[in-house]
Short mmCIF file of C-alpha atoms in Angstrom, two decimals:
data_model
loop_
_atom_site.label_atom_id
_atom_site.label_comp_id
_atom_site.label_asym_id
_atom_site.label_seq_id
_atom_site.Cartn_x
_atom_site.Cartn_y
_atom_site.Cartn_z
CA MET A 217 -11.18 -161.93 154.37
CA ARG A 218 -8.46 -161.40 156.94
CA LYS A 219 -9.47 -161.55 160.59
CA THR A 220 -8.70 -158.54 162.75
CA ALA A 221 -7.67 -158.78 166.38
CA TYR A 222 -11.24 -158.23 167.58
CA GLN A 223 -13.20 -159.83 164.74
CA LYS A 224 -15.62 -162.56 165.74
CA SER A 225 -15.64 -165.80 163.80
CA ALA A 226 -18.26 -168.44 163.04
CA ILE A 227 -18.38 -171.88 161.49
CA VAL A 228 -21.63 -172.97 159.84
CA ILE A 229 -22.08 -176.70 159.29
CA GLY A 230 -24.27 -177.29 156.24
CA SER A 231 -25.14 -175.06 153.30
CA GLY A 232 -28.86 -175.61 152.93
CA PHE A 233 -31.18 -172.61 153.08
CA ALA A 234 -30.82 -172.32 156.87
CA GLY A 235 -27.04 -172.56 156.74
CA LEU A 236 -26.66 -170.01 153.96
CA SER A 237 -29.13 -167.68 155.67
CA SER A 238 -27.28 -167.74 159.01
CA ALA A 239 -23.88 -167.39 157.30
CA ILE A 240 -24.99 -164.32 155.33
CA CYS A 241 -26.54 -162.65 158.39
CA LEU A 242 -23.45 -163.22 160.53
CA ALA A 243 -21.08 -162.04 157.79
CA ALA A 244 -23.12 -158.86 157.36
CA GLU A 245 -22.48 -158.13 161.05
CA GLY A 246 -18.73 -158.45 160.63
CA TYR A 247 -18.24 -162.11 161.51
CA GLU A 248 -15.58 -164.08 159.67
CA VAL A 249 -17.71 -167.00 158.47
CA THR A 250 -16.72 -170.39 157.11
CA VAL A 251 -19.41 -172.73 155.76
CA ILE A 252 -18.52 -176.42 155.78
CA GLU A 253 -20.55 -178.52 153.34
CA LYS A 254 -20.44 -182.31 153.06
CA ASN A 255 -21.61 -182.50 149.45
CA SER A 256 -20.09 -181.16 146.24
CA GLN A 257 -22.50 -178.23 145.88
CA THR A 258 -24.41 -175.89 148.15
CA GLY A 259 -28.14 -176.11 148.75
CA GLY A 260 -28.64 -179.16 150.93
CA ARG A 261 -31.86 -180.85 149.84
CA ALA A 262 -32.23 -178.18 147.14
CA ARG A 263 -29.24 -179.38 145.15
CA MET A 264 -29.36 -179.72 141.38
CA LEU A 265 -28.86 -182.85 139.29
CA GLU A 266 -27.58 -181.99 135.83
CA THR A 267 -27.19 -184.67 133.15
CA SER A 268 -27.81 -185.26 129.43
CA GLY A 269 -29.16 -181.75 128.93
CA PHE A 270 -31.62 -182.02 131.85
CA ARG A 271 -31.45 -179.98 135.04
CA PHE A 272 -33.44 -181.48 137.91
CA ASP A 273 -34.22 -179.77 141.20
CA MET A 274 -33.52 -182.61 143.63
CA GLY A 275 -35.71 -181.35 146.45
CA PRO A 276 -38.08 -178.38 146.85
CA SER A 277 -40.11 -177.51 143.78
CA TRP A 278 -42.97 -175.39 145.20
CA TYR A 279 -42.25 -171.69 145.73
CA TRP A 280 -44.73 -170.12 148.17
CA MET A 281 -44.50 -167.14 150.55
CA PRO A 282 -42.38 -165.04 148.15
CA GLU A 283 -42.25 -162.08 150.52
CA VAL A 284 -40.02 -164.03 152.95
CA ILE A 285 -37.29 -164.42 150.34
CA GLN A 286 -37.76 -160.91 149.00
CA GLN A 287 -37.37 -159.46 152.49
CA PHE A 288 -34.27 -161.56 153.06
CA PHE A 289 -32.43 -160.09 150.09
CA LYS A 290 -33.75 -156.61 150.88
CA ARG A 291 -32.18 -156.87 154.35
CA PHE A 292 -28.78 -156.68 152.64
CA GLY A 293 -29.68 -153.96 150.16
CA ARG A 294 -30.26 -156.45 147.37
CA SER A 295 -33.17 -157.34 145.13
CA LEU A 296 -34.22 -160.76 143.90
CA ASP A 297 -33.91 -159.38 140.39
CA ASP A 298 -30.18 -159.05 141.01
CA TYR A 299 -29.96 -162.85 141.09
CA PHE A 300 -32.93 -164.46 139.34
CA HIS A 301 -36.42 -163.82 137.95
CA LEU A 302 -39.63 -165.02 139.59
CA GLN A 303 -42.67 -165.97 137.53
CA ARG A 304 -46.13 -166.55 138.97
CA LEU A 305 -47.71 -169.73 137.65
CA ASP A 306 -51.21 -169.63 136.21
CA PRO A 307 -52.78 -172.07 136.75
CA SER A 308 -51.04 -172.54 140.07
CA TYR A 309 -51.39 -176.32 139.77
CA GLN A 310 -53.88 -178.97 138.74
CA VAL A 311 -55.49 -181.70 140.83
CA ILE A 312 -56.20 -184.93 138.98
CA PHE A 313 -59.04 -187.03 140.35
CA SER A 314 -59.20 -189.54 137.48
CA ARG A 315 -57.93 -189.85 133.93
CA ASP A 316 -61.05 -187.97 132.82
CA GLU A 317 -61.33 -185.39 135.61
CA ALA A 318 -58.78 -182.72 136.46
CA VAL A 319 -59.25 -179.34 138.14
CA SER A 320 -56.88 -176.48 137.35
CA VAL A 321 -56.53 -174.01 140.22
CA PRO A 322 -56.35 -170.51 138.72
CA ALA A 323 -54.11 -167.74 140.03
CA ASP A 324 -56.86 -165.14 139.58
CA TYR A 325 -59.03 -165.00 142.68
CA THR A 326 -62.28 -164.20 140.86
CA ALA A 327 -61.74 -167.24 138.64
CA LEU A 328 -60.93 -169.32 141.72
CA LYS A 329 -64.24 -168.36 143.35
CA LYS A 330 -66.09 -169.32 140.16
CA LEU A 331 -64.34 -172.68 140.21
CA PHE A 332 -65.39 -173.33 143.81
CA GLU A 333 -68.94 -172.22 143.03
CA SER A 334 -69.12 -174.61 140.06
CA ILE A 335 -68.19 -177.53 142.29
CA GLU A 336 -70.30 -176.62 145.34
CA PRO A 337 -72.97 -173.89 145.06
CA GLY A 338 -72.47 -171.22 147.73
CA SER A 339 -68.82 -172.09 148.30
CA GLY A 340 -67.54 -168.99 146.47
CA ALA A 341 -68.81 -166.69 149.22
CA ARG A 342 -67.64 -169.11 151.90
CA LEU A 343 -64.18 -169.07 150.34
CA ASP A 344 -64.05 -165.32 151.06
CA SER A 345 -64.69 -165.97 154.76
CA PHE A 346 -62.33 -168.94 154.93
CA LEU A 347 -59.43 -167.06 153.36
CA GLN A 348 -60.11 -163.90 155.35
CA GLU A 349 -59.63 -165.92 158.53
CA ALA A 350 -56.65 -167.76 157.01
CA GLY A 351 -55.13 -164.39 156.06
CA TYR A 352 -55.39 -163.21 159.66
CA LYS A 353 -53.53 -166.33 160.79
CA TYR A 354 -50.91 -165.84 158.12
CA GLN A 355 -50.26 -162.18 158.89
CA HIS A 356 -50.20 -162.59 162.67
CA GLY A 357 -48.46 -165.96 162.54
CA MET A 358 -45.64 -164.62 160.39
CA GLN A 359 -45.37 -161.43 162.43
CA HIS A 360 -45.75 -162.73 165.98
CA PHE A 361 -45.04 -166.47 166.10
CA VAL A 362 -42.79 -167.68 163.28
CA ARG A 363 -39.96 -165.27 164.04
CA LYS A 364 -39.62 -166.14 167.73
CA PRO A 365 -36.40 -167.99 168.71
CA GLY A 366 -38.36 -170.15 171.14
CA GLN A 367 -36.06 -169.69 174.14
CA SER A 368 -38.54 -168.50 176.75
CA ILE A 369 -42.27 -168.28 177.35
CA THR A 370 -41.74 -164.55 177.93
CA GLU A 371 -41.27 -164.14 174.17
CA PHE A 372 -45.01 -164.68 173.87
CA MET A 373 -46.03 -162.39 176.75
CA ASP A 374 -47.18 -159.56 174.57
CA ARG A 375 -50.71 -158.09 174.66
CA LYS A 376 -51.16 -158.01 170.89
CA LEU A 377 -49.71 -161.47 170.50
CA LEU A 378 -51.87 -162.97 173.27
CA SER A 379 -55.00 -161.33 171.90
CA SER A 380 -54.32 -162.77 168.45
CA LEU A 381 -53.64 -166.22 169.92
CA PHE A 382 -57.34 -166.85 170.47
CA ARG A 383 -58.02 -166.39 166.76
CA MET A 384 -55.21 -168.71 165.64
CA ASP A 385 -57.24 -171.93 166.10
CA MET A 386 -54.44 -173.85 167.81
CA LEU A 387 -56.85 -176.25 169.52
CA THR A 388 -59.20 -176.98 166.60
CA SER A 389 -58.20 -179.56 164.00
CA PHE A 390 -57.69 -178.56 160.39
CA HIS A 391 -60.07 -181.37 159.38
CA LYS A 392 -62.90 -179.94 161.48
CA HIS A 393 -62.15 -176.32 160.59
CA VAL A 394 -62.27 -176.72 156.83
CA ARG A 395 -65.58 -178.61 157.06
CA LYS A 396 -67.20 -175.60 158.69
CA TYR A 397 -67.02 -173.98 155.26
CA PHE A 398 -67.05 -176.74 152.63
CA SER A 399 -68.48 -180.23 152.17
CA HIS A 400 -67.73 -181.34 148.61
CA PRO A 401 -64.99 -184.01 148.58
CA ARG A 402 -63.17 -182.33 145.68
CA LEU A 403 -62.87 -179.02 147.51
CA LEU A 404 -61.82 -180.74 150.72
CA GLN A 405 -59.02 -182.53 148.89
CA ILE A 406 -57.80 -179.30 147.30
CA LEU A 407 -57.79 -177.52 150.65
CA GLU A 408 -56.29 -180.37 152.68
CA PHE A 409 -53.41 -181.27 150.38
CA PRO A 410 -50.98 -178.61 151.75
CA VAL A 411 -51.06 -180.20 155.21
CA LEU A 412 -50.16 -183.66 153.86
CA PHE A 413 -46.47 -182.93 154.46
CA LEU A 414 -46.82 -181.41 157.94
CA GLY A 415 -46.46 -184.70 159.77
CA ALA A 416 -49.98 -185.77 160.72
CA ALA A 417 -53.38 -186.39 159.22
CA PRO A 418 -55.67 -183.31 158.97
CA GLU A 419 -57.51 -184.58 162.07
CA LYS A 420 -54.31 -184.01 164.09
CA ILE A 421 -53.04 -180.78 162.53
CA PRO A 422 -54.08 -177.46 164.17
CA ALA A 423 -56.46 -175.29 162.15
CA LEU A 424 -53.76 -172.63 162.40
CA TYR A 425 -52.34 -174.14 159.22
CA SER A 426 -55.18 -172.85 157.09
CA MET A 427 -52.61 -170.07 156.74
CA MET A 428 -51.06 -172.33 154.09
CA ASN A 429 -54.25 -172.06 152.03
CA TYR A 430 -53.85 -168.29 152.17
CA ALA A 431 -50.25 -168.60 150.97
CA ASP A 432 -51.47 -170.85 148.17
CA MET A 433 -54.58 -169.06 146.95
CA GLN A 434 -53.86 -165.43 147.73
CA LEU A 435 -50.08 -165.07 147.56
CA GLY A 436 -49.69 -167.54 144.71
CA THR A 437 -47.40 -170.26 143.42
CA TRP A 438 -44.19 -168.96 141.88
CA TYR A 439 -41.24 -170.35 139.96
CA PRO A 440 -37.68 -169.01 139.71
CA LEU A 441 -36.75 -169.30 136.04
CA GLY A 442 -33.92 -171.78 135.69
CA GLY A 443 -35.21 -173.90 138.58
CA MET A 444 -35.35 -173.78 142.36
CA HIS A 445 -31.58 -174.09 142.46
CA ARG A 446 -31.50 -170.49 141.21
CA LEU A 447 -32.46 -169.45 144.74
CA VAL A 448 -29.58 -171.53 146.09
CA SER A 449 -27.26 -169.97 143.53
CA GLY A 450 -28.45 -166.47 144.45
CA MET A 451 -27.93 -167.02 148.16
CA THR A 452 -24.53 -168.62 147.55
CA THR A 453 -23.47 -165.64 145.44
CA LEU A 454 -24.67 -163.24 148.14
CA ALA A 455 -22.73 -165.19 150.77
CA LEU A 456 -19.55 -164.92 148.72
CA GLU A 457 -20.16 -161.20 148.21
CA MET A 458 -20.37 -160.89 152.00
CA GLY A 459 -16.98 -162.55 152.37
CA VAL A 460 -18.18 -165.99 153.47
CA GLU A 461 -15.77 -168.84 152.74
CA ILE A 462 -17.53 -171.98 151.52
CA LEU A 463 -15.81 -175.37 151.66
CA THR A 464 -17.61 -178.13 149.73
CA ASP A 465 -16.77 -181.85 149.71
CA THR A 466 -15.83 -181.41 153.38
CA GLU A 467 -17.56 -183.49 156.03
CA VAL A 468 -17.57 -182.80 159.76
CA PHE A 469 -17.00 -186.01 161.71
CA LYS A 470 -16.34 -184.75 165.26
CA LEU A 471 -16.88 -181.76 167.52
CA ASN A 472 -14.24 -181.39 170.22
CA VAL A 473 -15.59 -179.76 173.39
CA GLN A 474 -13.40 -178.23 176.09
CA HIS A 475 -14.69 -176.23 179.07
CA LYS A 476 -18.24 -176.39 177.68
CA LYS A 477 -17.25 -174.80 174.36
CA ILE A 478 -16.49 -176.27 170.97
CA LYS A 479 -12.75 -175.99 170.64
CA HIS A 480 -12.25 -177.72 167.30
CA VAL A 481 -14.42 -178.83 164.40
CA HIS A 482 -12.80 -181.92 162.90
CA THR A 483 -13.43 -182.43 159.19
CA THR A 484 -12.15 -184.51 156.31
CA ARG A 485 -10.16 -181.43 155.29
CA GLY A 486 -8.55 -180.73 158.63
CA CYS A 487 -9.39 -179.04 161.91
CA PHE A 488 -11.16 -175.67 162.26
CA SER A 489 -12.04 -173.43 165.17
CA ALA A 490 -14.26 -170.39 165.68
CA ASP A 491 -15.97 -168.36 168.39
CA VAL A 492 -19.39 -169.80 167.55
CA VAL A 493 -20.62 -172.83 165.63
CA VAL A 494 -23.99 -172.99 163.89
CA ALA A 495 -25.09 -176.54 163.12
CA ALA A 496 -27.39 -176.29 160.11
CA ALA A 497 -26.90 -179.98 159.35
CA ASP A 498 -29.29 -182.64 160.63
CA TYR A 499 -29.92 -181.76 164.31
CA HIS A 500 -30.15 -185.38 165.45
CA HIS A 501 -26.87 -186.29 163.74
CA VAL A 502 -25.00 -183.40 165.34
CA ASP A 503 -26.55 -183.97 168.76
CA GLN A 504 -26.12 -187.75 168.83
CA GLN A 505 -23.11 -188.46 166.60
CA LEU A 506 -20.81 -185.44 166.35
CA LEU A 507 -20.86 -184.33 169.98
CA PRO A 508 -19.40 -186.36 172.87
CA PRO A 509 -22.37 -188.12 174.57
CA GLU A 510 -22.10 -186.05 177.73
CA TYR A 511 -22.70 -182.87 175.70
CA SER A 512 -25.83 -184.00 173.83
CA SER A 513 -28.84 -181.81 174.52
CA TYR A 514 -31.33 -184.64 174.13
CA SER A 515 -31.39 -188.35 174.92
CA ALA A 516 -31.74 -191.15 172.40
CA ARG A 517 -35.20 -191.83 173.82
CA TYR A 518 -36.20 -188.21 173.23
CA TRP A 519 -35.35 -188.51 169.55
CA GLU A 520 -37.06 -191.89 169.18
CA THR A 521 -40.29 -190.44 170.55
CA ARG A 522 -40.38 -187.46 168.18
CA LYS A 523 -43.17 -187.43 165.61
CA MET A 524 -41.64 -187.04 162.16
CA ALA A 525 -43.06 -185.46 159.03
CA PRO A 526 -43.02 -187.70 155.96
CA SER A 527 -40.12 -188.86 153.91
CA CYS A 528 -40.60 -189.44 150.20
CA LEU A 529 -39.72 -191.58 147.22
CA LEU A 530 -38.50 -189.45 144.32
CA TYR A 531 -37.77 -190.05 140.66
CA TYR A 532 -35.94 -187.72 138.28
CA VAL A 533 -37.03 -188.61 134.75
CA GLY A 534 -36.12 -187.32 131.31
CA VAL A 535 -38.52 -188.04 128.41
CA ASN A 536 -37.57 -187.46 124.78
CA LYS A 537 -40.96 -186.13 123.71
CA LYS A 538 -43.59 -183.66 124.93
CA LEU A 539 -46.47 -184.95 127.04
CA PRO A 540 -50.01 -183.58 126.73
CA ARG A 541 -52.27 -182.55 129.64
CA LEU A 542 -49.50 -182.13 132.21
CA GLN A 543 -49.02 -178.71 133.80
CA HIS A 544 -46.06 -177.42 135.80
CA HIS A 545 -47.49 -178.85 139.06
CA ASN A 546 -49.74 -181.92 139.00
CA LEU A 547 -51.32 -183.61 142.03
CA PHE A 548 -52.56 -187.12 141.28
CA PHE A 549 -55.34 -187.64 143.83
CA GLU A 550 -57.04 -190.56 142.10
CA SER A 551 -56.89 -192.79 145.17
CA ASP A 552 -58.24 -192.41 148.68
CA PHE A 553 -56.49 -189.70 150.71
CA SER A 554 -57.24 -191.25 154.11
CA GLN A 555 -55.77 -194.64 153.17
CA HIS A 556 -52.50 -193.11 152.02
CA ALA A 557 -52.38 -190.86 155.10
CA SER A 558 -52.92 -193.92 157.31
CA CYS A 559 -49.88 -195.60 155.72
CA ILE A 560 -47.77 -192.52 156.50
CA TYR A 561 -48.97 -191.72 159.99
CA HIS A 562 -50.40 -194.91 161.49
CA THR A 563 -49.28 -198.23 159.96
CA ARG A 564 -45.91 -196.80 158.82
CA SER A 565 -46.01 -198.85 155.64
CA TRP A 566 -45.63 -198.46 151.90
CA PRO A 567 -48.94 -197.33 150.35
CA GLU A 568 -50.74 -199.80 148.11
CA ASN A 569 -52.33 -197.19 145.86
CA PRO A 570 -50.46 -193.94 146.49
CA LEU A 571 -51.31 -190.35 145.86
CA TYR A 572 -48.39 -188.67 144.14
CA TYR A 573 -47.09 -185.43 142.66
CA VAL A 574 -45.52 -184.74 139.28
CA CYS A 575 -43.56 -181.57 138.59
CA CYS A 576 -43.01 -180.82 134.90
CA PRO A 577 -41.00 -177.56 134.91
CA SER A 578 -40.26 -177.89 131.20
CA LYS A 579 -43.87 -176.71 130.65
CA THR A 580 -42.73 -173.32 132.00
CA ASP A 581 -38.98 -173.27 131.47
CA ARG A 582 -37.30 -174.46 128.27
CA THR A 583 -33.84 -174.36 129.88
CA VAL A 584 -34.41 -177.40 132.10
CA ALA A 585 -34.69 -179.98 129.28
CA PRO A 586 -33.41 -180.37 125.71
CA PRO A 587 -35.75 -179.05 122.96
CA GLY A 588 -38.84 -181.19 122.47
CA MET A 589 -38.33 -183.10 125.73
CA GLU A 590 -39.87 -183.10 129.20
CA ASN A 591 -38.29 -182.86 132.66
CA LEU A 592 -40.33 -184.87 135.18
CA PHE A 593 -40.04 -185.03 138.96
CA PHE A 594 -42.19 -187.68 140.66
CA LEU A 595 -42.81 -187.67 144.42
CA ILE A 596 -44.66 -190.13 146.66
CA PRO A 597 -44.95 -189.02 150.32
CA THR A 598 -44.11 -191.94 152.61
CA ALA A 599 -43.61 -192.74 156.25
CA PRO A 600 -40.10 -192.06 157.56
CA GLY A 601 -37.89 -194.94 158.59
CA LEU A 602 -39.02 -197.39 155.89
CA ALA A 603 -36.56 -199.76 154.27
CA ASP A 604 -36.24 -199.05 150.56
CA ASN A 605 -34.63 -201.26 147.95
CA ALA A 606 -34.35 -201.67 144.18
CA THR A 607 -37.46 -203.85 143.98
CA ILE A 608 -39.63 -201.29 145.78
CA ARG A 609 -38.28 -198.43 143.71
CA SER A 610 -38.84 -200.30 140.45
CA TYR A 611 -42.38 -201.29 141.42
CA TYR A 612 -43.51 -197.76 142.23
CA PHE A 613 -41.75 -196.29 139.21
CA ASP A 614 -43.64 -198.57 136.84
CA LEU A 615 -46.89 -197.80 138.67
CA LEU A 616 -46.41 -194.03 138.43
CA VAL A 617 -45.41 -194.10 134.77
CA GLU A 618 -48.44 -196.23 133.93
CA ARG A 619 -50.87 -193.97 135.79
CA THR A 620 -49.34 -190.77 134.40
CA ALA A 621 -49.39 -192.16 130.86
CA ALA A 622 -53.07 -193.07 131.28
CA PHE A 623 -53.87 -189.48 132.21
CA CYS A 624 -51.78 -188.05 129.37
CA GLY A 625 -53.40 -190.47 126.94
CA GLU A 626 -49.99 -191.32 125.60
CA ASP A 627 -47.55 -194.03 126.57
CA PHE A 628 -44.03 -192.74 127.21
CA ALA A 629 -42.28 -195.65 128.93
CA GLU A 630 -40.19 -196.31 125.81
CA ASN A 631 -39.33 -192.60 125.55
CA ILE A 632 -37.61 -192.36 128.94
CA VAL A 633 -33.99 -191.46 128.29
CA PHE A 634 -32.97 -190.82 131.90
CA ARG A 635 -34.23 -191.97 135.29
CA GLN A 636 -32.82 -191.86 138.80
CA SER A 637 -34.54 -192.64 142.07
CA TYR A 638 -33.99 -191.12 145.49
CA ALA A 639 -35.42 -192.30 148.81
CA HIS A 640 -34.83 -192.88 152.53
CA SER A 641 -31.37 -194.42 152.28
CA ASN A 642 -30.21 -191.55 150.05
CA PHE A 643 -31.44 -188.96 152.55
CA VAL A 644 -29.42 -190.74 155.22
CA ALA A 645 -26.31 -191.07 153.06
CA ASP A 646 -26.31 -187.51 151.73
CA TYR A 647 -27.70 -185.53 154.69
CA HIS A 648 -27.52 -187.89 157.71
CA ALA A 649 -31.29 -187.37 157.80
CA PHE A 650 -32.85 -188.80 160.95
CA LYS A 651 -34.92 -191.86 159.91
CA GLY A 652 -34.43 -190.80 156.30
CA ASN A 653 -36.89 -187.94 156.77
CA ALA A 654 -37.43 -185.35 154.06
CA TYR A 655 -39.52 -182.76 155.91
CA GLY A 656 -38.30 -182.64 159.51
CA LEU A 657 -40.51 -182.83 162.59
CA ALA A 658 -44.28 -183.03 162.39
CA ASN A 659 -46.00 -179.70 162.98
CA THR A 660 -48.21 -180.98 165.78
CA LEU A 661 -49.21 -178.85 168.76
CA ASP A 662 -46.81 -180.66 171.09
CA GLN A 663 -43.91 -179.97 168.71
CA THR A 664 -44.45 -176.25 168.17
CA ALA A 665 -42.34 -173.22 169.17
CA LEU A 666 -40.83 -173.84 172.63
CA LEU A 667 -41.52 -177.57 172.28
CA LYS A 668 -39.20 -178.02 169.31
CA PRO A 669 -35.49 -178.82 169.78
CA SER A 670 -33.79 -175.61 170.89
CA ILE A 671 -31.76 -173.32 168.62
CA ARG A 672 -29.04 -173.27 171.28
CA SER A 673 -27.27 -176.21 172.85
CA LYS A 674 -28.18 -176.95 176.45
CA ARG A 675 -24.63 -178.00 177.34
CA VAL A 676 -22.26 -176.29 174.91
CA GLN A 677 -22.10 -172.53 175.24
CA ASN A 678 -21.06 -171.63 171.70
CA LEU A 679 -23.14 -174.17 169.74
CA PHE A 680 -26.37 -173.22 167.99
CA PHE A 681 -28.77 -175.02 165.66
CA ALA A 682 -30.70 -174.02 162.54
CA GLY A 683 -32.81 -175.93 160.06
CA GLN A 684 -35.96 -177.97 159.73
CA LEU A 685 -35.73 -179.82 163.06
CA THR A 686 -35.86 -176.62 165.09
CA VAL A 687 -37.92 -173.42 164.94
CA PRO A 688 -39.85 -172.44 162.97
CA GLY A 689 -39.97 -175.77 161.06
CA PRO A 690 -39.60 -177.36 157.62
CA GLY A 691 -39.97 -175.71 154.22
CA VAL A 692 -37.90 -173.24 152.22
CA PRO A 693 -39.21 -169.98 153.77
CA PRO A 694 -39.10 -171.38 157.34
CA ALA A 695 -35.53 -172.60 156.76
CA ILE A 696 -34.45 -169.14 155.63
CA ILE A 697 -36.17 -167.64 158.69
CA SER A 698 -34.48 -170.24 160.91
CA GLY A 699 -31.04 -169.10 159.79
CA GLN A 700 -31.97 -165.49 160.49
CA LEU A 701 -33.35 -166.32 163.95
CA VAL A 702 -30.17 -168.09 164.99
CA ALA A 703 -27.85 -165.43 163.58
CA ASP A 704 -29.83 -162.61 165.17
CA TYR A 705 -29.83 -164.45 168.52
CA ILE A 706 -26.04 -164.81 168.36
CA ILE A 707 -25.54 -161.19 167.31
CA LYS A 708 -27.76 -159.96 170.15
CA HIS A 709 -26.22 -162.10 172.90
CA TYR A 710 -22.57 -162.21 171.91
CA LYS A 711 -21.47 -158.93 173.40
CA GLY A 712 -18.00 -158.27 174.72
CA LYS A 713 -15.00 -160.55 174.50
CA MET A 714 -15.23 -164.00 172.97
CA ASP A 715 -13.53 -165.67 175.92
CA GLU A 716 -16.36 -164.72 178.29
CA SER A 717 -19.38 -166.95 178.85
CA VAL A 718 -21.96 -164.35 177.91
CA ILE A 719 -24.55 -166.55 176.25
#
């Protein structure tokens, strides 16, 4: 796309969901947009690993809040069906408490209530009340809170918003809130698992996040046929249709600032310039490493005192036979939840007997593995900042294979034809992830909305930030919203000539 004399231009650093989202929104408003991506493919943490007939989603594997993504494509006159097909999973997932006890969570709400009732008499009716309140939080949270750029307290000075605030349970813990309705340990584990990745134990997470239970149990768990990378592919295609230029295998190593504006973006493929720069790469890396020190928005001490959400230890595994009893999503909760949570949030240590997650998309999608084989994705949530090495990775791999085989009732260690691990050091190497984190900042009350790192630089007039370390937070739908928030803020405030300090 050729730039006209008055056409605005933008550089987006990073092509994860936030970067692609902001690039598409800016291009739709007439910006000439260039996306600069360090790795060989778009998607950030949602890249794809393809080998030996297997296609592994390297990062996100849960697809919740489908309306966010649907609305994103609709904004540009497109439909999801133009790019990929979504399938609702039923059961949504299963929770495994022992090799002999597993609970499948049905997609049908009537069946879900019967399941709750069978575990704890009276809990079916209480589930109605719990999810009604959670639905209120979801609807008002998504409408009034999530889509705020977090630049001023005045954003929240709205009568409807303030009146809803009192029902959002910001000051009550999730742990206490859920126990108002349920007491059986099995139900508590099912309801508390979504907050495991938010960055604190349920005792420290606001009850606001029961909205995630609504997303789970009412809106459902979905899967884009072909894998999560199909969403990346769809957004990348849309970006190209909008005229966005995407440069892969190109790393930014320096931002040159003159007169409080980024003058040049220095990369391994040369030097670029634009009217605005959106940093959708790791916020800490850009703030502390790419900018001259005098232009950082936050101090090193500020970053060191941030509470981080977990990192994780991942394994991508190909097995040359089918495995019984596994479903698409499998939560292995055989060990004590509080002990594992303490390792993540308190002792900052490797768990002795971890909870873990296994995704087996080949149960749903025959395109992700060769015929008669299984595609497995193992995940152990861990504390950020841990040192990982080959010995640790090998130990946990053997442990997970043994425990999974015990549940399946069939040994498959000798049937593994492909395995690759991924952990803290890989997150740092591939994404410059602060402390090797996988999920950004913890969603604690003191790191919410205005208290997150700002979407706009405090010292550089044409630099903005998107992604999981700023508003609204981590996750695929929030990342897409983050890109929209930043782009819309730029579009709204960049009026007039580009050489004027109007932001």
